DNA sequence: CTCCGTTGCTAAATCGGGTTAGCGCCCGAT
DNA sequence: ATCGGGCGCTAACCCGATTTAGCAACGGAG
């Protein structure tokens, strides 16, 4: 029943030539090696009729190229982030005829070691080392045995590995500009991180960079931040608590929330205090999590480009594979733009 | 610089034996084939010292077993669902020393064909064919060339493929019981699907099965559904619209929403009408989407067991691989339990 | 007529393992 | 001394491709 796979030998026999010739023709090297038109046609026809497909496992053994890359992440399930990032990587990989191995380390160094080993055993052509939220990571040694790219992560120690990251500083600028453009100059508060450069949620690269961009734009416009609240974690309950705390002593006109989950909590706190978004308080946020479009009013937010990050990582990986033996390649950092999702949570400041 | 991989030949040479002997020892067949203790020790030591790892590509070519399975889904990014399902599959696979290829078809038949071909070319040991929401699918022919399992999907035509699905009927029963246990007997409405067996969101297996379970339990308790509203899609805006429409003519005591996104919309509508959850209206839902825990009050919902579904699929796939040549294997349907997440959105009915 | 250079194709080695068939040696029995 | 048989190991082939080295046939030059 189970028809055996068609092999190169079958094609060669059908075309009445040797395996060598068939291989040459099918790999497109027939021309330069002076294979006759007639033979070329016969091989092509035979391959076509038999529906020949080269066995990639075999090719992998012979050439060492498996048309396979590994996508290793700390965790893929926690945030929806992962989905789109993998989707982007998947599509970019498919365009190149390459498949993706997926692996999760759960942040466990031993699992990571095992996983990288398993990938090496399968002779992957390259590795994408991804983090689900932007942070600095310790680059596992041995990873350099194969071309690699860091995704959403920065190396703790300097390495020759390239990295792909969202442009968080510019995102901070964008968020600040949205408020300025709407005429806000007073009563702007931060929820999640800030107002000072030292008031940062620990371990969060995004916090530092977003804050940097926000402060830069406001400073240039001569606008002073009215205040801010740090959240230990950017979850709705902390956003709720921080905003409540703020509202007990202040009457903000605009909130910059450090992500959409925090913004969800902020909405709830504003509702508790009888404040309407955006007429009483404008809110702008980051990430463009699915809930942003479900909230009422719909949340204006600067989107994380998950899909593009995934794509870009694959693209960078392929140029890396191309220049594998280039001695002066070194870890460039690629920034992917974060674009504004302009929705309903920002209103003009009342004229003074 | 790039130290070549250690091969079996290196180990054999270091141990002073032939490749055959080394292979025999390392595959554990040394004992039965009367290899001496001394030689066995030497091989083991050599392998250990050289940190030998068999090249899986090579083994794949020789034995046809690649320790690799393919996970093909229609789309992995749309819902967060995918993440946990893949996570479950990933862990079950890792326990068996197997890696996962991920692929997305986007519901495109041509992409699907190409993807399955790419998987075959890589000699996967098995395939998981997943859908991101429960539905019936046309099983691609040619899929049976390799052991396969349907995940979250039922075949349109009868096939010998096993399927793994959430136990939606029992979930419907659970949701209904939650309300009955809280003393609700009147004013129970459905949002999303129902109240009749013909009022079903088209193409949704979950709708039919959940409704079946709900109606069964209520009927047995002698309770009549007060009504229901069908949503063309289970999104917040439709939930909002349907609930608003309902509230214009009725005063429900309890709502069974067909998923959490619909419930989010329902919350918003109830809020618009000044009704409090759960004191005025109890709400129970399905899925346990992340927002369920973020809503206020936190949503009581019957959870989709994504993680378990992924695990189960791999388990079933492996028994399938085991009985590959068993003539009387046929597509069993495995149901995975959906468990109640009891939170804050259901209150006791007022005593009559 | 011999020699040389093309032309057009193929034999054989190779990748790194698994697997089958069988070889040499030692021991005891005849 | 010869034979048979178990023991312990290995040579050689195989998986399905790529790649190197080289062979046969032919035509033109010397």
XYZ file of C-alpha atoms (C1' of nucleotides) in Angstrom:
764
model
C 0.000 0.000 0.000
C 2.455 2.637 1.157
C 4.118 3.611 -2.078
C 7.765 4.202 -1.371
C 9.081 7.661 -1.922
C 10.393 8.371 -5.391
C 14.151 8.738 -5.246
C 16.691 10.260 -7.510
C 17.640 6.771 -8.641
C 14.083 6.207 -9.857
C 14.188 9.387 -11.878
C 17.568 8.519 -13.312
C 16.399 5.081 -14.344
C 13.223 6.430 -15.920
C 15.250 8.973 -17.872
C 17.857 6.381 -18.798
C 20.749 8.297 -17.254
C 22.961 8.039 -14.218
C 22.091 9.447 -10.821
C 24.885 11.943 -11.239
C 23.379 13.353 -14.391
C 19.922 13.511 -12.901
C 21.278 15.324 -9.873
C 23.163 17.773 -12.058
C 20.164 18.595 -14.163
C 17.795 18.967 -11.248
C 20.134 21.205 -9.337
C 20.343 23.498 -12.344
C 23.997 22.855 -12.895
C 23.293 20.963 -16.102
C 23.917 23.952 -18.307
C 27.367 24.823 -17.114
C 28.365 21.186 -17.149
C 27.357 20.757 -20.770
C 24.495 18.298 -20.357
C 22.672 18.029 -23.665
C 19.239 19.548 -24.187
C 17.856 16.136 -24.918
C 19.015 14.573 -21.673
C 17.964 17.591 -19.685
C 14.460 17.341 -21.096
C 14.247 13.635 -20.353
C 15.316 14.090 -16.754
C 12.925 16.960 -16.239
C 10.065 15.003 -17.703
C 10.793 11.931 -15.623
C 11.055 13.964 -12.418
C 7.821 15.638 -13.241
C 5.920 12.491 -14.087
C 7.150 10.621 -11.036
C 6.528 13.681 -8.914
C 10.019 13.485 -7.601
C 10.859 15.458 -4.470
C 14.350 15.384 -3.046
C 14.635 13.894 0.398
C 15.744 16.792 2.555
C 17.076 14.513 5.255
C 19.474 13.002 2.790
C 20.514 16.373 1.437
C 21.022 17.490 4.989
C 23.386 14.646 5.673
C 25.393 15.164 2.538
C 25.576 18.953 2.422
C 25.048 19.854 6.043
C 22.235 22.182 5.033
C 18.880 21.149 6.433
C 16.718 24.109 5.422
C 15.621 24.271 9.007
C 16.029 26.908 11.663
C 15.381 26.784 15.369
C 13.203 29.273 17.199
C 14.066 29.117 20.872
C 12.133 31.272 23.286
C 11.860 31.517 27.023
C 8.128 31.016 26.911
C 5.659 31.224 24.114
C 2.414 30.986 25.984
C 2.458 33.745 28.554
C 1.626 36.608 26.311
C -0.094 36.678 23.012
C 3.033 38.359 21.797
C 4.552 35.076 20.843
C 1.878 34.131 18.397
C 2.459 37.002 16.035
C 6.202 36.869 16.419
C 6.242 33.226 15.451
C 3.780 33.931 12.679
C 6.100 36.541 11.208
C 9.071 34.246 11.495
C 7.087 31.401 9.985
C 6.105 33.362 6.930
C 9.541 34.756 6.303
C 10.883 31.229 6.669
C 8.343 29.783 4.312
C 9.274 32.304 1.648
C 12.757 30.866 1.826
C 11.652 27.242 1.841
C 12.784 26.778 5.396
C 10.981 25.153 8.306
C 10.949 26.200 11.922
C 11.671 24.108 14.980
C 10.027 25.590 18.042
C 11.391 25.215 21.525
C 10.744 26.663 24.934
C 13.269 26.991 27.712
C 10.962 28.313 30.447
C 13.942 30.327 31.539
C 15.588 27.119 32.775
C 19.285 26.936 31.904
C 19.329 23.150 31.832
C 16.333 22.948 29.527
C 17.996 25.551 27.379
C 21.139 23.480 27.122
C 19.182 20.366 26.223
C 17.140 22.236 23.663
C 20.134 23.773 21.948
C 21.731 20.349 21.912
C 18.638 18.830 20.317
C 18.721 21.562 17.685
C 22.373 20.967 16.963
C 21.755 17.243 16.698
C 19.282 18.076 13.983
C 21.808 20.286 12.240
C 19.749 23.447 12.138
C 21.098 26.070 9.746
C 20.516 28.865 12.229
C 18.945 29.864 15.509
C 16.625 32.611 16.649
C 16.915 33.218 20.325
C 13.800 35.026 21.445
C 12.545 36.573 24.606
C 8.879 37.230 25.142
C 9.417 40.616 26.671
C 12.336 42.846 25.926
C 15.209 42.254 28.282
C 18.906 41.577 28.536
C 19.910 37.926 28.508
C 22.966 35.881 29.145
C 23.902 34.463 25.791
C 24.374 30.715 26.131
C 27.808 29.747 25.007
C 27.866 27.251 22.244
C 25.128 29.198 20.534
C 27.772 30.712 18.308
C 28.461 27.287 16.801
C 25.698 28.152 14.367
C 24.539 31.521 12.946
C 22.177 33.112 15.433
C 20.041 36.157 16.083
C 18.658 37.573 19.305
C 15.033 38.560 19.147
C 13.557 41.008 21.598
C 16.654 40.629 23.712
C 19.975 42.323 24.253
C 23.103 40.413 25.222
C 24.439 41.024 28.722
C 28.005 40.669 27.553
C 29.130 42.012 24.200
C 28.832 39.315 21.537
C 29.041 39.208 17.786
C 25.349 38.303 17.649
C 22.939 40.654 15.910
C 19.748 41.585 17.741
C 16.277 42.593 16.617
C 14.244 44.810 18.905
C 11.256 47.140 18.865
C 12.157 50.805 18.731
C 10.972 51.612 22.233
C 12.577 55.040 22.534
C 10.780 56.266 19.444
C 7.590 54.685 20.775
C 7.998 56.795 23.901
C 8.401 59.869 21.738
C 5.293 58.936 19.773
C 3.182 58.538 22.892
C 4.311 61.908 24.222
C 3.656 63.592 20.884
C 0.103 62.270 20.768
C -0.658 64.189 23.934
C 1.228 67.298 22.870
C -0.538 67.298 19.519
C -3.862 67.153 21.339
C -2.828 70.265 23.222
C -1.998 68.706 26.574
C 0.700 70.526 28.510
C -0.425 70.087 32.109
C -1.506 67.264 34.326
C 0.338 64.562 32.392
C 1.044 61.544 34.605
C 2.815 58.264 34.020
C 1.389 54.922 35.189
C 3.754 51.988 35.382
C 7.124 53.720 35.486
C 8.529 57.189 36.150
C 8.369 60.095 36.414
C 12.148 60.103 37.044
C 14.713 58.039 35.149
C 15.365 56.123 38.330
C 11.727 55.197 38.933
C 11.802 52.172 36.713
C 10.174 48.773 36.898
C 13.174 46.584 37.490
C 14.535 44.427 34.732
C 12.454 46.139 32.090
C 14.339 47.464 29.126
C 11.092 48.748 27.675
C 10.488 50.847 30.779
C 13.804 52.658 30.488
C 13.569 53.223 26.768
C 9.933 54.315 26.658
C 10.556 56.687 29.527
C 13.600 58.094 27.765
C 11.585 58.903 24.662
C 8.704 60.397 26.606
C 10.944 62.658 28.674
C 12.950 63.745 25.673
C 9.934 64.967 23.705
C 8.283 66.626 26.674
C 11.506 68.363 27.614
C 11.950 69.684 24.094
C 8.405 71.032 24.197
C 9.056 72.649 27.526
C 6.416 70.520 29.208
C 6.923 69.123 32.675
C 5.614 65.759 33.799
C 3.124 66.212 36.625
C 4.094 62.909 38.213
C 4.065 59.141 37.928
C 3.602 55.836 39.674
C 5.832 52.767 39.421
C 4.179 49.362 39.152
C 6.122 46.288 40.298
C 4.606 44.401 37.393
C 2.617 45.716 34.465
C -0.613 43.905 35.274
C -4.154 45.293 35.487
C -4.341 45.070 39.275
C -1.201 47.148 39.712
C -2.432 49.669 37.184
C -5.674 49.867 39.117
C -3.900 50.328 42.444
C -1.407 52.869 41.125
C -4.067 54.965 39.429
C -6.327 54.888 42.473
C -3.415 56.010 44.573
C -2.741 58.824 42.164
C -6.368 59.966 42.029
C -6.535 60.330 45.799
C -4.213 63.334 45.588
C -4.251 64.563 42.003
C -6.575 65.399 39.119
C -4.717 64.300 35.978
C -5.653 65.499 32.523
C -3.739 62.773 30.702
C -2.221 59.400 31.520
C 0.596 57.624 29.734
C 0.251 53.982 30.735
C 3.252 51.774 30.165
C 1.242 48.999 28.638
C -2.344 48.084 27.812
C -2.870 45.842 30.792
C -1.875 48.671 33.082
C -4.215 50.907 31.085
C -7.057 48.470 31.687
C -6.514 48.877 35.406
C -6.295 52.632 35.000
C -9.649 52.682 33.171
C -11.211 50.837 36.078
C -9.750 53.298 38.614
C -10.905 56.295 36.576
C -14.359 54.762 36.403
C -14.347 54.347 40.182
C -13.627 58.050 40.575
C -16.321 58.990 38.099
C -13.863 60.271 35.534
C -14.617 59.779 31.838
C -12.094 58.790 29.191
C -11.236 60.814 27.178
C -13.318 63.897 28.055
C -11.967 64.148 31.595
C -8.718 62.248 31.167
C -6.917 61.225 27.995
C -5.100 57.884 28.034
C -2.338 56.682 25.759
C -0.575 53.371 26.140
C 1.830 50.861 24.614
C 1.705 47.340 23.089
C -1.635 47.163 21.244
C -2.693 44.054 23.078
C -6.010 42.618 21.784
C -7.905 44.079 24.719
C -6.938 47.588 23.573
C -9.556 47.365 20.841
C -12.126 45.859 23.195
C -11.913 48.482 25.887
C -14.419 51.301 25.936
C -13.473 53.821 24.716
C -11.050 51.989 22.475
C -7.511 52.531 23.639
C -5.017 54.645 21.703
C -1.737 52.784 21.952
C 1.689 52.458 20.351
C 1.807 48.944 18.889
C 4.532 46.393 19.415
C 5.379 45.122 15.923
C 5.397 41.436 16.831
C 4.806 40.184 13.362
C 7.499 42.409 11.898
C 9.926 41.460 14.636
C 9.543 37.808 13.735
C 10.018 38.502 10.046
C 12.994 40.725 10.635
C 14.684 38.145 12.815
C 14.532 35.606 10.015
C 15.786 38.124 7.489
C 18.723 39.089 9.669
C 19.439 35.437 10.350
C 19.680 34.747 6.658
C 22.128 37.511 5.982
C 24.030 36.142 8.962
C 24.069 32.683 7.400
C 25.308 34.253 4.193
C 28.296 35.904 5.810
C 29.088 33.048 8.127
C 32.800 33.269 7.539
C 33.024 37.012 7.374
C 35.528 37.867 10.099
C 34.401 41.427 10.709
C 30.715 40.827 11.149
C 29.516 41.910 14.534
C 26.316 42.246 16.455
C 24.357 45.057 14.953
C 21.127 46.051 16.683
C 18.130 46.330 14.390
C 15.221 48.431 15.577
C 11.715 47.838 14.253
C 9.308 50.770 14.258
C 6.362 50.822 16.643
C 3.356 52.467 15.062
C 0.563 54.404 16.690
C -2.897 52.858 16.842
C -4.957 55.991 17.039
C -8.279 55.132 18.619
C -10.648 56.850 21.024
C -8.918 57.452 24.334
C -7.260 60.789 23.619
C -9.163 64.075 23.399
C -8.033 67.669 22.960
C -7.071 69.533 26.069
C -9.588 72.257 26.950
C -8.415 75.687 25.771
C -6.827 77.655 28.578
C 38.045 27.200 14.887
C 34.792 25.335 14.320
C 35.540 21.972 15.853
C 33.900 19.337 13.745
C 31.187 17.284 15.332
C 32.340 14.123 17.061
C 31.205 11.122 15.061
C 30.772 7.494 15.829
C 34.013 6.802 13.984
C 35.884 9.064 16.400
C 34.472 7.199 19.359
C 35.304 3.844 17.809
C 38.853 4.887 17.128
C 39.325 6.272 20.629
C 38.017 3.033 22.094
C 40.069 0.945 19.692
C 37.092 -0.898 18.239
C 35.110 -0.929 15.020
C 32.213 1.442 14.290
C 29.884 -1.513 14.398
C 30.880 -2.387 17.920
C 30.604 1.196 19.071
C 27.174 1.472 17.522
C 26.064 -1.756 19.156
C 27.224 -0.717 22.580
C 25.741 2.764 22.380
C 22.391 1.536 21.182
C 22.234 -0.778 24.170
C 22.325 -3.913 22.086
C 25.805 -4.760 23.335
C 24.548 -7.084 26.028
C 22.472 -9.362 23.878
C 25.187 -9.504 21.267
C 27.803 -10.610 23.759
C 30.094 -7.621 23.693
C 32.597 -7.960 26.546
C 32.378 -5.806 29.625
C 35.795 -4.434 28.892
C 34.954 -3.213 25.409
C 31.629 -1.863 26.558
C 33.355 0.198 29.218
C 35.915 1.510 26.784
C 33.277 2.612 24.289
C 31.192 4.243 26.957
C 34.166 6.090 28.332
C 35.278 7.280 24.922
C 31.792 8.479 24.028
C 31.586 10.286 27.295
C 34.947 11.944 27.077
C 34.463 13.053 23.502
C 30.927 14.165 24.347
C 29.620 12.127 21.491
C 26.085 12.847 20.281
C 24.598 10.869 17.433
C 23.739 12.923 14.381
C 19.984 12.677 14.140
C 19.982 13.610 10.480
C 22.081 10.585 9.715
C 19.956 8.287 11.850
C 16.928 9.732 10.117
C 18.299 8.814 6.739
C 19.204 5.290 7.700
C 16.222 4.340 9.859
C 13.568 6.670 8.534
C 12.904 7.878 12.074
C 13.644 11.557 12.560
C 12.331 12.123 16.087
C 10.383 15.003 14.675
C 6.685 15.684 14.397
C 4.813 18.336 12.505
C 2.258 20.627 14.073
C 0.106 22.085 11.333
C -2.575 24.563 12.237
C -4.839 26.888 10.333
C -3.600 29.900 12.234
C -1.660 30.243 15.416
C -1.908 33.943 16.014
C -5.585 34.757 16.056
C -6.361 33.580 19.512
C -4.168 33.052 22.454
C -5.447 29.517 22.354
C -2.626 28.453 20.157
C 0.102 29.352 22.569
C -0.984 26.967 25.280
C -1.876 24.233 22.853
C 1.572 24.379 21.332
C 3.087 24.602 24.765
C 1.361 21.394 25.815
C 2.406 19.654 22.635
C 5.933 20.929 23.034
C 6.320 19.562 26.519
C 4.847 16.196 25.725
C 7.164 16.038 22.736
C 10.199 16.989 24.741
C 9.493 14.226 27.229
C 9.813 11.847 24.317
C 12.921 13.451 22.870
C 11.034 14.687 19.848
C 11.071 18.116 18.237
C 8.180 20.022 16.721
C 7.945 21.607 13.310
C 5.376 24.369 13.276
C 3.405 25.363 10.237
C 0.451 27.537 9.413
C -1.933 27.060 6.534
C -4.057 30.196 6.969
C -6.904 28.044 5.792
C -5.407 28.078 2.301
C -5.557 24.690 0.610
C -2.522 25.357 -1.541
C -0.406 26.462 1.399
C -1.607 23.399 3.227
C -0.478 21.161 0.411
C 2.917 22.820 0.271
C 3.323 22.611 4.007
C 2.446 18.935 4.202
C 4.860 18.316 1.357
C 7.617 20.181 3.186
C 6.943 18.052 6.247
C 7.045 14.857 4.250
C 10.276 15.938 2.630
C 11.694 16.189 6.113
C 10.414 12.729 6.964
C 8.387 13.671 10.013
C 7.376 10.717 12.154
C 3.863 12.035 12.616
C 1.525 14.973 12.145
C -0.804 16.926 14.360
C -3.428 18.690 12.378
C -4.859 21.440 14.519
C -7.619 23.958 14.254
C -7.666 27.033 16.415
C -11.364 26.812 17.088
C -13.321 23.619 17.153
C -14.772 22.797 13.784
C -15.172 20.146 11.136
C -12.461 20.053 8.507
C -11.864 18.387 5.220
C -9.010 16.010 5.869
C -6.314 16.595 3.261
C -5.639 13.409 1.416
C -2.094 12.274 1.607
C -2.087 13.083 5.277
C -2.598 9.393 5.941
C 0.833 8.661 4.509
C 2.124 9.285 8.004
C 0.505 8.722 11.422
C -1.688 11.719 12.207
C -4.032 13.175 14.774
C -6.690 15.843 14.467
C -6.625 18.443 17.202
C -9.652 20.534 17.988
C -11.197 19.354 14.763
C -13.562 16.695 13.513
C -13.246 15.139 10.063
C -16.005 15.958 7.585
C -15.812 12.517 6.042
C -15.217 9.445 8.139
C -11.499 8.691 8.339
C -9.322 6.397 10.383
C -7.747 9.438 12.067
C -8.130 9.884 15.796
C -9.233 13.287 17.052
C -8.658 15.200 20.272
C -11.302 17.681 21.343
C -12.499 19.563 24.400
C -15.544 18.052 26.061
C -17.903 20.847 25.116
C -21.152 19.068 25.960
C -19.994 18.477 29.503
C -18.840 22.097 29.626
C -22.363 23.148 28.725
C -23.688 20.981 31.535
C -21.174 22.514 33.942
C -22.191 26.054 33.054
C -25.863 25.251 33.532
C -25.196 23.535 36.860
C -23.324 26.559 38.174
C -26.479 28.597 37.808
C -28.772 25.864 39.146
C -26.518 25.362 42.149
C -26.748 29.079 42.861
C -30.520 28.705 42.919
C -31.320 30.265 39.554
C -34.437 28.883 37.897
C -35.909 31.901 36.155
C -34.653 34.582 33.852
C -31.787 32.558 32.418
C -30.763 33.860 28.989
C -28.181 32.747 26.470
C -25.877 35.222 24.703
C -24.132 34.022 21.572
C -26.276 31.068 20.576
C -29.721 29.639 21.343
C -32.158 29.352 22.902
C -33.296 26.677 20.398
C -31.112 23.970 18.896
C -31.510 25.661 15.540
C -30.378 29.083 16.735
C -26.713 28.355 16.311
C -23.765 30.433 15.199
C -22.986 28.811 11.880
C -19.983 26.554 11.547
C -19.434 26.380 15.265
C -19.199 22.913 16.719
C -18.716 24.430 20.160
C -22.028 26.276 19.848
C -24.000 23.109 19.166
C -22.296 21.061 21.837
C -22.346 23.672 24.573
C -25.989 24.350 23.862
C -26.752 20.632 23.993
C -25.210 20.313 27.422
C -26.911 23.414 28.761
C -30.341 22.374 27.549
C -29.952 18.836 28.808
C -29.180 19.885 32.378
C -31.853 22.568 32.487
C -34.456 20.194 31.081
C -33.622 17.570 33.682
C -34.000 20.201 36.387
C -37.331 21.261 34.956
C -36.030 24.722 34.222
C -36.969 26.578 31.077
C -34.645 28.919 29.268
C -36.076 32.407 29.239
C -34.525 33.205 25.871
C -31.365 33.805 23.929
C -29.618 35.828 21.260
C -27.479 34.527 18.420
C -24.254 36.369 17.591
C -22.863 36.078 14.058
C -19.401 35.996 15.583
C -18.384 35.650 19.194
C -16.725 39.036 19.536
C -17.228 41.718 22.209
C -19.134 44.071 19.937
C -21.693 41.400 19.063
C -22.017 40.446 22.701
C -22.612 44.086 23.512
C -25.213 44.495 20.781
C -27.021 41.256 21.588
C -27.184 41.986 25.297
C -28.382 45.533 24.726
C -31.071 44.206 22.455
C -32.100 41.725 25.096
C -32.172 44.316 27.885
C -34.549 46.515 25.952
C -37.328 43.980 26.449
C -36.288 41.715 29.315
C -34.835 41.741 32.822
C -32.580 38.681 33.005
C -31.360 37.198 36.283
C -28.558 35.195 34.726
C -26.633 35.116 31.476
C -24.785 32.203 29.928
C -22.369 33.763 27.460
C -20.922 31.491 24.832
C -17.418 32.778 25.322
C -15.476 35.316 27.328
C -15.265 37.905 24.585
C -19.027 37.860 24.262
C -19.200 38.129 28.054
C -17.003 41.218 27.924
C -19.539 42.840 25.630
C -22.358 41.677 27.879
C -20.675 43.297 30.904
C -20.527 46.572 29.017
C -24.213 46.372 28.077
C -25.241 45.533 31.653
C -23.210 48.490 32.845
C -25.009 50.716 30.336
C -28.342 49.652 31.811
C -27.139 50.202 35.333
C -27.221 46.521 36.192
C -24.574 45.094 38.540
C -22.818 41.769 38.114
C -23.477 39.539 39.988
C -26.005 41.073 42.376
C -28.474 41.982 39.641
C -27.381 39.531 36.978
C -25.133 36.475 37.253
C -22.868 35.718 34.325
C -21.196 32.456 33.417
C -19.124 31.915 30.317
C -16.757 29.623 28.429
C -13.051 29.547 27.415
C -11.181 31.190 30.303
C -9.515 33.709 28.055
C -6.958 35.887 29.899
C -9.387 38.795 30.059
C -11.748 36.676 32.171
C -9.473 37.246 35.153
C -9.076 40.932 34.350
C -12.749 41.784 34.148
C -14.505 43.247 37.134
C -16.022 41.306 38.741
C -13.793 38.450 37.646
C -15.612 36.183 35.266
C -16.712 32.671 36.214
C -16.054 30.569 33.139
C -15.584 26.994 31.968
C -11.983 26.752 30.772
C -10.811 25.383 27.454
C -7.995 22.975 28.320
C -5.581 24.203 25.684
C -2.489 22.930 27.348
C -4.000 19.519 27.969
C -5.302 19.333 24.409
C -1.791 19.850 23.086
C -0.367 17.222 25.392
C -3.097 14.745 24.618
C -2.624 15.172 20.894
C 1.022 14.181 21.184
C 0.175 11.236 23.400
C -2.451 9.963 20.996
C -0.077 10.515 18.093
C 2.517 8.326 19.740
C 0.173 5.435 20.329
C -0.822 5.919 16.701
C 2.800 5.673 15.623
C 3.101 2.533 17.713
C 0.235 0.785 15.977
C 1.018 2.045 12.542
C 0.393 -1.266 10.882
C -2.541 -2.280 13.006
C -5.302 -2.886 10.470
C -8.246 -2.359 12.795
C -7.204 0.952 14.270
C -9.769 3.607 13.589
C -10.426 7.202 14.445
C -11.382 7.341 18.070
C -12.474 10.695 19.444
C -10.767 11.703 22.666
C -12.500 14.293 24.819
C -10.551 16.429 27.252
C -12.375 17.768 30.299
C -13.146 21.479 30.590
C -12.941 22.640 34.177
C -14.830 25.410 35.897
C -12.971 28.555 36.891
C -15.164 29.694 39.709
C -14.697 33.430 40.183
C -16.939 36.323 41.063
C -19.619 36.723 38.447
C -22.245 34.342 39.817
C -24.361 35.078 42.890
C -27.206 33.213 44.545
C -30.650 33.844 43.216
C -32.827 35.805 45.646
C -35.119 33.513 47.610
C -38.605 33.472 46.123
C 47.921 7.295 -38.578
C 48.705 9.160 -34.122
C 47.939 12.563 -30.659
C 45.351 15.907 -28.223
C 41.431 18.459 -26.695
C 36.510 18.753 -26.277
C 32.165 17.145 -25.336
C 28.903 14.599 -22.651
C 28.251 11.625 -19.421
C 29.179 8.281 -15.312
C 31.692 5.514 -11.474
C 32.796 5.982 -7.079
C 33.527 8.353 -2.833
C 31.146 10.799 0.724
C 28.051 12.360 4.661
C 27.198 9.459 9.706
C 25.148 6.294 11.275
C 22.350 1.163 11.489
C 22.325 -3.694 10.241
C 23.433 -8.221 8.222
C 26.377 -11.709 7.423
C 30.354 -13.867 8.623
C 35.330 -14.281 10.160
C 39.021 -15.820 13.356
C 40.043 -17.845 17.633
C 39.896 -20.866 21.452
C 38.047 -24.806 23.743
C 36.555 -29.358 24.346
C 35.332 -33.674 22.257
C 36.567 -37.532 19.223
C 45.674 -34.287 15.286
C 41.046 -32.986 13.640
C 36.589 -31.274 13.924
C 32.627 -28.698 15.685
C 30.831 -25.010 18.034
C 30.352 -20.953 20.740
C 32.297 -16.444 21.642
C 33.586 -11.746 20.450
C 34.077 -8.828 17.167
C 34.189 -6.578 12.306
C 33.732 -5.956 7.052
C 30.645 -4.439 4.038
C 26.353 -2.805 2.513
C 22.528 0.448 2.998
C 19.709 4.973 3.411
C 19.405 9.184 -0.742
C 21.398 12.568 -2.087
C 26.033 15.653 -3.811
C 30.478 16.015 -5.741
C 35.021 14.781 -7.533
C 37.587 12.579 -10.696
C 37.777 10.522 -14.882
C 36.252 7.714 -19.013
C 34.632 6.981 -23.931
C 33.841 8.949 -28.310
C 34.654 12.175 -31.698
C 36.906 15.738 -34.492
C 40.759 18.324 -35.955
C 45.728 19.119 -36.121
C 50.303 17.443 -37.058
